[in-house]
Amino acid sequence: MAGAVAAAVVAAVVVGAPGAAASQAPATGQAVCTVDDPRAVELSGLVATADGYVSEVDSQPNTSQVVIVYLDQKCRVIRTQGYPTPPRDPEDLAVAPDGALWVADTGDNITGITRRQTIALWRIPPGGGAPVIHRLTYPDGAHDAEALLFAGDATPVIVTKEIGDASYVYQPTRALEPNTAAGVPLRLVGEFHPVPTLGANDIGRLPELMVTGAATSPDRKRVALRTYTAAYEWDVPDGDVLRAITTGTPRITPLPGEPQGEAIAYTVDGQSFLTLSDNSGPTTILRYHRTTAAATTAGPTALGTVSQGSAGQAARYAPLGLAAAGGVVLLGALWLLARRRRAA
């Protein structure tokens, strides 16, 4: 009986999701190379470089294992880089307009015993060097986030991973501050609504609505967000990433069959997507041909900008009722816990 109720709750969320469905049959990604090194497990986040790739290990019981991983073009580990102090849960990588590499230490699973008071962005200068921490705080309580982008003016854009049909978009209220205990306040600036893509996967439909990574093309004229089953891409000719993802209509590329896809990047020529799954053992970088045709939709996948996170969240769950919203959160928590246990 409990399973039937949970299924009904998920169906209510999925049916109510606005926007587009994928317009092409899912195509399996092409294997590029496989990361098979004990120093590079549970990778989350990916950037392609002229020499290879950069990824990162996410949260581990032994914090010394949480490192940034530099790979050659055959996915062999060239070197790893640690942090000056232990990070909490790194989940994404992004390159800023000045060429600096940033680590999004923004993970905060709802299955955790305690939730975070601050999140962090770590900056590595373009020429290399030790990561420098920049802390931030949400205005409306804890969120799990696994996607980081940068606007054309170098303002960070953080997109959360939610249980439901909306992800929330945040930006800092002022310039970031390095090495401070108090975080720079974030503000809620918009929402993004993933949609069911019906891609072939082994994890059901709820994860189709969870944002797990982001990428910016080398020329910075396109950006992408991914879920466990699809990539959403927008043109950003003017650098206004926020407007693109909160009001634009994306092109959708299915990413079928990935065991726990949590990373996306563009190839160095910007023509294809690269993805990576968060596995406890070997994991393969896959290449996908991007969907380039304009999406056919009943409307954009976003509802535009909003001013209050609490109001937006309350409105999102109101049609389902409190019991249904609780069921969504419970089901999502159980799913996340099961995925973590499977990885372990």
PDB file of N, CA and C in Angstrom, residues 9 102 162 247:
ATOM      1  N   VAL A   9       2.147   9.663  -5.728  1.00  0.00           N
ATOM      2  CA  VAL A   9       2.732  10.968  -5.455  1.00  0.00           C
ATOM      3  C   VAL A   9       3.688  11.365  -6.578  1.00  0.00           C
ATOM      4  N   TRP A 102      36.852  26.477 -10.761  1.00  0.00           N
ATOM      5  CA  TRP A 102      36.121  26.561  -9.501  1.00  0.00           C
ATOM      6  C   TRP A 102      35.505  25.208  -9.160  1.00  0.00           C
ATOM      7  N   GLU A 162      16.620  19.307  -6.361  1.00  0.00           N
ATOM      8  CA  GLU A 162      15.454  19.224  -5.487  1.00  0.00           C
ATOM      9  C   GLU A 162      14.653  17.949  -5.740  1.00  0.00           C
ATOM     10  N   THR A 247      14.080  31.541 -18.516  1.00  0.00           N
ATOM     11  CA  THR A 247      13.018  31.943 -19.445  1.00  0.00           C
ATOM     12  C   THR A 247      13.141  31.308 -20.816  1.00  0.00           C
TER      13      THR A 247
END
